[in-house]
mmCIF file of C-alpha atoms in Angstrom:
data_model
loop_
_atom_site.group_PDB
_atom_site.id
_atom_site.type_symbol
_atom_site.label_atom_id
_atom_site.label_comp_id
_atom_site.label_asym_id
_atom_site.label_seq_id
_atom_site.Cartn_x
_atom_site.Cartn_y
_atom_site.Cartn_z
ATOM 1 C CA UNK A 11 124.030 113.769 108.415
ATOM 2 C CA UNK A 12 124.740 112.647 104.733
ATOM 3 C CA UNK A 13 123.110 112.500 101.088
ATOM 4 C CA UNK A 14 124.266 109.207 100.953
ATOM 5 C CA UNK A 15 122.788 105.867 102.161
ATOM 6 C CA UNK A 16 121.568 102.497 101.211
ATOM 7 C CA UNK A 17 122.095 101.018 104.195
ATOM 8 C CA UNK A 18 120.459 101.753 107.870
ATOM 9 C CA UNK A 19 121.179 104.255 110.639
ATOM 10 C CA UNK A 20 122.710 101.941 112.869
ATOM 11 C CA UNK A 21 124.686 100.379 110.792
ATOM 12 C CA UNK A 22 126.002 103.422 109.197
ATOM 13 C CA UNK A 23 126.415 104.727 112.660
ATOM 14 C CA UNK A 24 128.958 101.306 113.492
ATOM 15 C CA UNK A 25 131.020 102.276 110.374
ATOM 16 C CA UNK A 26 132.017 106.183 111.907
ATOM 17 C CA UNK A 27 132.526 104.568 115.154
ATOM 18 C CA UNK A 28 135.100 102.053 114.038
ATOM 19 C CA UNK A 29 136.636 104.858 111.622
ATOM 20 C CA UNK A 30 136.813 108.280 114.812
ATOM 21 C CA UNK A 31 137.682 105.885 117.272
ATOM 22 C CA UNK A 32 134.000 107.592 118.984
ATOM 23 C CA UNK A 33 130.553 105.746 120.131
ATOM 24 C CA UNK A 34 128.484 107.292 117.308
ATOM 25 C CA UNK A 35 124.424 105.940 117.765
ATOM 26 C CA UNK A 36 121.901 105.150 115.746
ATOM 27 C CA UNK A 37 120.353 108.777 116.842
ATOM 28 C CA UNK A 38 123.092 110.916 115.639
ATOM 29 C CA UNK A 39 123.183 109.446 112.013
ATOM 30 C CA UNK A 40 121.010 111.118 109.822
ATOM 31 C CA UNK A 41 121.224 109.757 105.828
ATOM 32 C CA UNK A 42 119.445 110.871 102.755
ATOM 33 C CA UNK A 43 116.609 108.231 103.412
ATOM 34 C CA UNK A 44 116.441 109.501 106.438
ATOM 35 C CA UNK A 45 114.078 111.891 106.442
ATOM 36 C CA UNK A 46 111.390 109.594 105.020
ATOM 37 C CA UNK A 47 110.522 108.217 107.865
ATOM 38 C CA UNK A 48 108.239 111.129 107.720
ATOM 39 C CA UNK A 49 106.270 109.123 104.256
ATOM 40 C CA UNK A 50 104.626 106.862 106.863
ATOM 41 C CA UNK A 51 101.301 107.852 107.961
ATOM 42 C CA UNK A 52 100.164 108.356 104.841
ATOM 43 C CA UNK A 53 102.053 105.420 102.598
ATOM 44 C CA UNK A 54 103.052 102.192 105.193
ATOM 45 C CA UNK A 55 100.415 100.284 103.694
ATOM 46 C CA UNK A 56 100.575 101.913 100.346
ATOM 47 C CA UNK A 57 102.774 99.540 98.059
ATOM 48 C CA UNK A 58 106.208 101.654 96.653
ATOM 49 C CA UNK A 59 108.741 100.735 94.467
ATOM 50 C CA UNK A 60 112.044 101.467 95.953
ATOM 51 C CA UNK A 61 115.270 102.193 93.626
ATOM 52 C CA UNK A 62 118.748 102.146 94.549
ATOM 53 C CA UNK A 63 121.820 99.885 95.321
ATOM 54 C CA UNK A 64 122.999 98.600 98.718
ATOM 55 C CA UNK A 65 119.900 97.648 100.968
ATOM 56 C CA UNK A 66 117.050 99.991 100.298
ATOM 57 C CA UNK A 67 114.857 97.465 100.192
ATOM 58 C CA UNK A 68 115.596 95.488 103.280
ATOM 59 C CA UNK A 69 116.263 99.567 105.427
ATOM 60 C CA UNK A 70 112.416 100.804 103.076
ATOM 61 C CA UNK A 71 111.009 97.872 105.567
ATOM 62 C CA UNK A 72 112.584 98.222 108.317
ATOM 63 C CA UNK A 73 110.778 102.218 108.737
ATOM 64 C CA UNK A 74 107.287 100.696 108.028
ATOM 65 C CA UNK A 75 106.309 100.550 104.042
ATOM 66 C CA UNK A 76 105.370 96.972 104.547
ATOM 67 C CA UNK A 77 104.888 96.692 100.868
ATOM 68 C CA UNK A 78 107.279 98.062 99.527
ATOM 69 C CA UNK A 79 109.566 96.294 96.299
ATOM 70 C CA UNK A 80 112.498 97.136 94.497
ATOM 71 C CA UNK A 81 112.949 97.497 91.016
ATOM 72 C CA UNK A 82 115.203 94.598 90.840
ATOM 73 C CA UNK A 83 111.733 92.360 91.516
ATOM 74 C CA UNK A 84 109.643 94.163 89.428
ATOM 75 C CA UNK A 85 112.078 93.515 86.191
ATOM 76 C CA UNK A 86 113.283 90.130 87.092
ATOM 77 C CA UNK A 87 109.207 89.818 87.279
ATOM 78 C CA UNK A 88 108.638 90.657 83.821
ATOM 79 C CA UNK A 89 112.186 90.959 82.477
ATOM 80 C CA UNK A 90 111.187 91.645 78.731
ATOM 81 C CA UNK A 91 110.520 95.290 80.736
ATOM 82 C CA UNK A 92 114.224 95.322 80.019
ATOM 83 C CA UNK A 93 116.060 93.031 78.161
ATOM 84 C CA UNK A 94 119.740 94.567 78.480
ATOM 85 C CA UNK A 95 119.654 94.176 82.527
ATOM 86 C CA UNK A 96 120.239 90.266 84.297
ATOM 87 C CA UNK A 97 118.255 89.216 87.289
ATOM 88 C CA UNK A 98 120.025 86.570 89.380
ATOM 89 C CA UNK A 99 117.529 84.403 91.893
ATOM 90 C CA UNK A 100 115.950 85.232 94.297
ATOM 91 C CA UNK A 101 117.267 83.904 97.263
ATOM 92 C CA UNK A 102 114.398 80.933 99.129
ATOM 93 C CA UNK A 103 113.417 81.789 102.243
ATOM 94 C CA UNK A 104 114.772 80.547 104.934
ATOM 95 C CA UNK A 105 114.088 77.291 106.476
ATOM 96 C CA UNK A 106 111.655 77.138 109.483
ATOM 97 C CA UNK A 107 113.515 76.533 113.294
ATOM 98 C CA UNK A 108 112.809 72.479 112.758
ATOM 99 C CA UNK A 109 112.786 72.769 109.332
ATOM 100 C CA UNK A 110 114.935 69.855 107.271
ATOM 101 C CA UNK A 111 116.989 70.956 105.529
ATOM 102 C CA UNK A 112 117.824 68.436 103.288
ATOM 103 C CA UNK A 113 114.198 68.427 102.194
ATOM 104 C CA UNK A 114 113.480 71.174 98.679
ATOM 105 C CA UNK A 115 113.566 75.074 99.278
ATOM 106 C CA UNK A 116 110.564 76.493 98.046
ATOM 107 C CA UNK A 117 110.558 79.102 95.503
ATOM 108 C CA UNK A 118 111.225 83.103 96.973
ATOM 109 C CA UNK A 119 107.642 84.832 97.358
ATOM 110 C CA UNK A 120 107.690 87.134 93.694
ATOM 111 C CA UNK A 121 105.709 90.707 95.250
ATOM 112 C CA UNK A 122 104.824 91.473 91.510
ATOM 113 C CA UNK A 123 102.862 87.827 91.130
ATOM 114 C CA UNK A 124 102.253 86.582 94.133
ATOM 115 C CA UNK A 125 101.150 89.657 95.885
ATOM 116 C CA UNK A 126 100.060 91.364 92.969
ATOM 117 C CA UNK A 127 101.871 94.990 93.942
ATOM 118 C CA UNK A 128 102.258 96.696 91.409
ATOM 119 C CA UNK A 129 99.929 95.438 89.154
ATOM 120 C CA UNK A 130 95.910 96.899 88.499
ATOM 121 C CA UNK A 131 95.065 95.260 91.326
ATOM 122 C CA UNK A 132 97.897 97.632 93.548
ATOM 123 C CA UNK A 133 99.565 99.518 91.855
ATOM 124 C CA UNK A 134 102.461 101.619 92.592
ATOM 125 C CA UNK A 135 101.785 104.483 94.714
ATOM 126 C CA UNK A 136 104.481 106.226 95.534
ATOM 127 C CA UNK A 137 108.525 105.638 93.683
ATOM 128 C CA UNK A 138 111.380 105.730 96.355
ATOM 129 C CA UNK A 139 114.576 106.492 94.388
ATOM 130 C CA UNK A 140 116.796 106.216 97.936
ATOM 131 C CA UNK A 141 120.270 105.782 96.506
ATOM 132 C CA UNK A 142 122.229 106.475 93.642
ATOM 133 C CA UNK A 143 120.607 103.568 91.662
ATOM 134 C CA UNK A 144 123.572 99.899 90.742
ATOM 135 C CA UNK A 145 121.794 100.002 87.340
ATOM 136 C CA UNK A 146 120.936 103.618 85.508
ATOM 137 C CA UNK A 147 119.241 101.434 82.867
ATOM 138 C CA UNK A 148 117.265 99.326 84.250
ATOM 139 C CA UNK A 149 115.087 101.679 87.026
ATOM 140 C CA UNK A 150 114.807 104.111 84.415
ATOM 141 C CA UNK A 151 113.064 102.503 82.436
ATOM 142 C CA UNK A 152 111.356 101.264 85.486
ATOM 143 C CA UNK A 153 110.024 104.382 86.176
ATOM 144 C CA UNK A 154 109.294 106.029 83.476
ATOM 145 C CA UNK A 155 106.943 102.884 82.753
ATOM 146 C CA UNK A 156 105.395 103.216 86.092
ATOM 147 C CA UNK A 157 104.850 106.518 85.849
ATOM 148 C CA UNK A 158 103.272 106.276 82.152
ATOM 149 C CA UNK A 159 101.395 103.690 83.398
ATOM 150 C CA UNK A 160 100.252 104.928 86.814
ATOM 151 C CA UNK A 161 101.557 102.557 88.644
ATOM 152 C CA UNK A 162 101.087 100.212 86.724
ATOM 153 C CA UNK A 163 103.986 99.316 84.683
ATOM 154 C CA UNK A 164 102.813 96.989 81.795
ATOM 155 C CA UNK A 165 99.731 99.841 81.746
ATOM 156 C CA UNK A 166 99.356 102.316 78.591
ATOM 157 C CA UNK A 167 99.398 106.356 79.020
ATOM 158 C CA UNK A 168 95.882 105.764 77.849
ATOM 159 C CA UNK A 169 94.615 103.081 79.474
ATOM 160 C CA UNK A 170 95.149 104.457 82.875
ATOM 161 C CA UNK A 171 93.967 107.964 81.935
ATOM 162 C CA UNK A 172 91.180 105.893 81.076
ATOM 163 C CA UNK A 173 90.631 103.904 84.614
ATOM 164 C CA UNK A 174 91.140 107.907 86.301
ATOM 165 C CA UNK A 175 93.972 106.297 87.828
ATOM 166 C CA UNK A 176 96.159 109.025 90.130
ATOM 167 C CA UNK A 177 99.574 110.305 88.882
ATOM 168 C CA UNK A 178 102.303 108.516 90.853
ATOM 169 C CA UNK A 179 104.129 110.294 93.424
ATOM 170 C CA UNK A 180 108.465 110.590 92.666
ATOM 171 C CA UNK A 181 110.942 111.055 95.229
ATOM 172 C CA UNK A 182 114.359 111.436 95.246
ATOM 173 C CA UNK A 183 116.747 111.195 98.285
ATOM 174 C CA UNK A 184 119.214 113.842 97.274
ATOM 175 C CA UNK A 185 119.384 116.021 94.107
ATOM 176 C CA UNK A 186 123.553 115.843 93.984
ATOM 177 C CA UNK A 187 124.524 115.908 90.585
ATOM 178 C CA UNK A 188 128.091 115.761 91.362
ATOM 179 C CA UNK A 189 130.040 113.915 94.675
ATOM 180 C CA UNK A 190 133.620 113.202 94.766
ATOM 181 C CA UNK A 191 136.215 109.941 95.573
ATOM 182 C CA UNK A 192 139.040 108.745 94.836
ATOM 183 C CA UNK A 193 139.184 109.902 91.018
ATOM 184 C CA UNK A 194 140.904 112.873 90.441
ATOM 185 C CA UNK A 195 136.954 114.111 88.630
ATOM 186 C CA UNK A 196 134.045 114.123 90.510
ATOM 187 C CA UNK A 197 131.412 111.734 89.794
ATOM 188 C CA UNK A 198 127.841 111.986 88.510
ATOM 189 C CA UNK A 199 124.913 111.475 91.753
ATOM 190 C CA UNK A 200 121.817 111.305 91.439
ATOM 191 C CA UNK A 201 121.244 114.335 90.927
ATOM 192 C CA UNK A 202 122.092 113.630 87.057
ATOM 193 C CA UNK A 203 119.963 110.250 87.399
ATOM 194 C CA UNK A 204 117.055 112.090 88.250
ATOM 195 C CA UNK A 205 117.846 114.254 85.218
ATOM 196 C CA UNK A 206 118.270 111.442 83.303
ATOM 197 C CA UNK A 207 115.508 110.141 84.553
ATOM 198 C CA UNK A 208 112.946 113.287 84.122
ATOM 199 C CA UNK A 209 114.231 114.379 80.298
ATOM 200 C CA UNK A 210 113.094 111.034 79.366
ATOM 201 C CA UNK A 211 109.305 111.162 80.573
ATOM 202 C CA UNK A 212 109.610 114.718 79.553
ATOM 203 C CA UNK A 213 110.625 113.162 75.927
ATOM 204 C CA UNK A 214 108.337 110.105 76.172
ATOM 205 C CA UNK A 215 105.691 112.288 76.644
ATOM 206 C CA UNK A 216 105.525 115.199 74.635
ATOM 207 C CA UNK A 217 107.466 117.638 76.987
ATOM 208 C CA UNK A 218 105.872 116.451 80.305
ATOM 209 C CA UNK A 219 106.935 116.811 83.173
ATOM 210 C CA UNK A 220 105.298 114.189 86.108
ATOM 211 C CA UNK A 221 102.881 115.474 88.667
ATOM 212 C CA UNK A 222 104.348 115.015 92.070
ATOM 213 C CA UNK A 223 108.681 115.544 91.907
ATOM 214 C CA UNK A 224 110.893 115.916 95.268
ATOM 215 C CA UNK A 225 113.600 115.708 96.446
ATOM 216 C CA UNK A 226 114.662 114.965 100.250
ATOM 217 C CA UNK A 227 118.591 115.777 101.085
ATOM 218 C CA UNK A 228 120.741 118.552 101.333
ATOM 219 C CA UNK A 229 120.080 120.670 100.283
ATOM 220 C CA UNK A 230 116.421 120.821 100.447
ATOM 221 C CA UNK A 231 114.733 122.185 104.364
ATOM 222 C CA UNK A 232 114.302 118.380 105.318
ATOM 223 C CA UNK A 233 117.100 116.955 106.553
ATOM 224 C CA UNK A 234 117.756 119.860 108.198
ATOM 225 C CA UNK A 235 114.674 120.067 110.122
ATOM 226 C CA UNK A 236 115.057 116.711 111.649
ATOM 227 C CA UNK A 237 118.964 117.294 112.342
ATOM 228 C CA UNK A 238 117.262 120.273 114.424
ATOM 229 C CA UNK A 239 115.075 117.570 116.467
ATOM 230 C CA UNK A 240 117.625 115.402 116.351
ATOM 231 C CA UNK A 241 120.495 117.961 118.294
ATOM 232 C CA UNK A 242 117.562 119.059 121.015
ATOM 233 C CA UNK A 243 117.260 115.382 121.320
ATOM 234 C CA UNK A 244 120.530 114.693 122.258
ATOM 235 C CA UNK A 245 121.756 117.952 124.295
ATOM 236 C CA UNK A 246 118.631 116.056 126.419
ATOM 237 C CA UNK A 247 119.754 112.907 126.285
ATOM 238 C CA UNK A 248 123.273 113.767 127.848
ATOM 239 C CA UNK A 249 122.077 116.344 130.023
ATOM 240 C CA UNK A 250 122.732 119.506 128.341
ATOM 241 C CA UNK A 251 121.283 122.724 130.804
ATOM 242 C CA UNK A 252 119.601 124.428 127.535
ATOM 243 C CA UNK A 253 119.274 128.497 128.007
ATOM 244 C CA UNK A 254 115.821 129.716 127.972
ATOM 245 C CA UNK A 255 114.703 130.293 123.912
ATOM 246 C CA UNK A 256 111.286 131.002 122.563
ATOM 247 C CA UNK A 257 109.195 129.295 121.661
ATOM 248 C CA UNK A 258 110.556 128.257 117.945
ATOM 249 C CA UNK A 259 113.429 129.315 118.711
ATOM 250 C CA UNK A 260 116.201 127.144 118.460
ATOM 251 C CA UNK A 261 118.579 127.191 122.051
ATOM 252 C CA UNK A 262 121.601 127.129 120.268
ATOM 253 C CA UNK A 263 124.678 129.530 119.931
ATOM 254 C CA UNK A 264 125.416 127.824 116.340
ATOM 255 C CA UNK A 265 125.259 124.650 114.470
ATOM 256 C CA UNK A 266 128.044 123.695 112.409
ATOM 257 C CA UNK A 267 127.401 122.065 109.215
ATOM 258 C CA UNK A 268 130.697 120.854 107.460
ATOM 259 C CA UNK A 269 130.914 119.465 104.159
ATOM 260 C CA UNK A 270 132.370 119.686 100.774
ATOM 261 C CA UNK A 271 130.184 120.460 98.080
ATOM 262 C CA UNK A 272 129.142 123.833 97.980
ATOM 263 C CA UNK A 273 125.769 123.323 95.660
ATOM 264 C CA UNK A 274 124.774 120.695 98.680
ATOM 265 C CA UNK A 275 126.078 121.020 101.766
ATOM 266 C CA UNK A 276 127.291 125.202 102.108
ATOM 267 C CA UNK A 277 123.201 126.439 100.290
ATOM 268 C CA UNK A 278 121.763 124.252 102.348
ATOM 269 C CA UNK A 279 123.305 125.489 105.515
ATOM 270 C CA UNK A 280 122.772 129.053 103.944
ATOM 271 C CA UNK A 281 119.362 128.281 103.195
ATOM 272 C CA UNK A 282 118.102 127.133 106.703
ATOM 273 C CA UNK A 283 119.951 129.860 107.960
ATOM 274 C CA UNK A 284 120.297 130.987 112.492
ATOM 275 C CA UNK A 285 121.589 130.050 113.769
ATOM 276 C CA UNK A 286 122.985 127.212 111.300
ATOM 277 C CA UNK A 287 127.182 128.043 109.435
ATOM 278 C CA UNK A 288 128.201 126.749 106.444
ATOM 279 C CA UNK A 289 131.194 125.459 106.819
ATOM 280 C CA UNK A 290 133.246 124.321 103.505
ATOM 281 C CA UNK A 291 135.861 122.366 103.244
ATOM 282 C CA UNK A 292 138.682 122.101 99.906
ATOM 283 C CA UNK A 293 138.476 118.040 100.188
ATOM 284 C CA UNK A 294 136.595 116.809 97.339
ATOM 285 C CA UNK A 295 133.730 118.092 95.647
ATOM 286 C CA UNK A 296 134.592 122.307 95.767
ATOM 287 C CA UNK A 297 137.928 122.098 94.174
ATOM 288 C CA UNK A 298 138.048 126.132 93.158
ATOM 289 C CA UNK A 299 138.750 128.491 91.474
ATOM 290 C CA UNK A 300 139.379 131.367 93.877
ATOM 291 C CA UNK A 301 139.332 130.594 98.071
ATOM 292 C CA UNK A 302 134.873 130.180 97.576
ATOM 293 C CA UNK A 303 132.702 128.818 96.005
ATOM 294 C CA UNK A 304 131.219 132.135 94.187
ATOM 295 C CA UNK A 305 127.153 130.837 93.692
ATOM 296 C CA UNK A 306 127.405 129.385 97.444
ATOM 297 C CA UNK A 307 129.304 131.602 99.057
ATOM 298 C CA UNK A 308 130.217 129.474 102.508
ATOM 299 C CA UNK A 309 130.624 131.934 105.990
ATOM 300 C CA UNK A 310 133.883 129.754 106.598
ATOM 301 C CA UNK A 311 136.347 128.011 104.209
ATOM 302 C CA UNK A 312 139.261 126.099 105.839
ATOM 303 C CA UNK A 313 141.487 123.386 104.188
ATOM 304 C CA UNK A 314 140.037 120.372 106.630
ATOM 305 C CA UNK A 315 137.743 118.610 109.102
ATOM 306 C CA UNK A 316 140.045 119.219 111.499
ATOM 307 C CA UNK A 317 140.792 123.182 110.807
ATOM 308 C CA UNK A 318 136.979 123.339 110.461
ATOM 309 C CA UNK A 319 136.165 122.295 114.028
ATOM 310 C CA UNK A 320 139.580 124.314 114.997
ATOM 311 C CA UNK A 321 137.111 127.654 113.081
ATOM 312 C CA UNK A 322 133.489 126.427 115.045
ATOM 313 C CA UNK A 323 135.428 126.965 118.477
ATOM 314 C CA UNK A 324 136.686 129.948 117.411
ATOM 315 C CA UNK A 325 133.996 131.113 115.670
ATOM 316 C CA UNK A 326 131.807 130.408 118.969
ATOM 317 C CA UNK A 327 134.383 131.667 121.125
ATOM 318 C CA UNK A 328 134.195 135.205 119.621
ATOM 319 C CA UNK A 329 130.314 134.706 119.974
ATOM 320 C CA UNK A 330 129.975 134.076 123.613
ATOM 321 C CA UNK A 331 132.490 137.280 123.567
ATOM 322 C CA UNK A 332 130.211 139.642 122.407
ATOM 323 C CA UNK A 333 126.917 138.534 123.849
ATOM 324 C CA UNK A 334 129.621 139.127 127.399
ATOM 325 C CA UNK A 335 130.253 142.554 126.270
#
């Protein structure tokens, strides 16, 4: 379960399998945008604007968002909106089987010019920020344009109000302000981008905030509820004999949430409550001072993931010993 993304769950499972040397299935992976599949009943056929680097547009379409377009496509359709960004030509569609490869290729379909997405005919219903964008300037500008134009970036706020257009919903896949990589100091994450967008929106609208803003990802509850469902399904798939539990109660003595970010991993597990057990490792975002985070204190603190597994096994043995007394 990660606040990262930008690829399909299947591809992430293959990546993890290669790194760890054990088989990881797609059903065992939760990316920051995986819980967005719960939005499909309301948004499958609605125009949605997708923001983020990597393969987020193809991922959104694979989820079932049939009328999705990327901020890159929106900016390319009206380049004056983001004059400091560059847009390489969209690749032409592949030739049909048996087609003449030497014949001129048809131009790629533009979801704005050809399908009318993000226009008054088909305004954007929801903005899905699925990962950190690759061009913060472009995406911040276009997201604010779409929000203030009630789904139509070229429409003024006054025209949107006169038309009685409903407000656009804005959903971020995670609120991480910081994350860690090989650089000695933590880096800004999607939470920093969200702060920038919301601050800019407030400045240009006189201090207001978009009416519908939602954050997914750790420490929010959506990925934890999804993880519980997937754990139950996996336990049944491998034939694990689960103890009897009352309706609505998980049949697990503990679920160990191991992570390096107190504000995301530890806070999320603590808020999810039993049987979740927060385990903090000192290999990433958390750098002290002290042995534990003062704001979001973990139940268990260890040096690395290997020590976390040993601590979880020890904790589980103690739980079993106490249950047999």
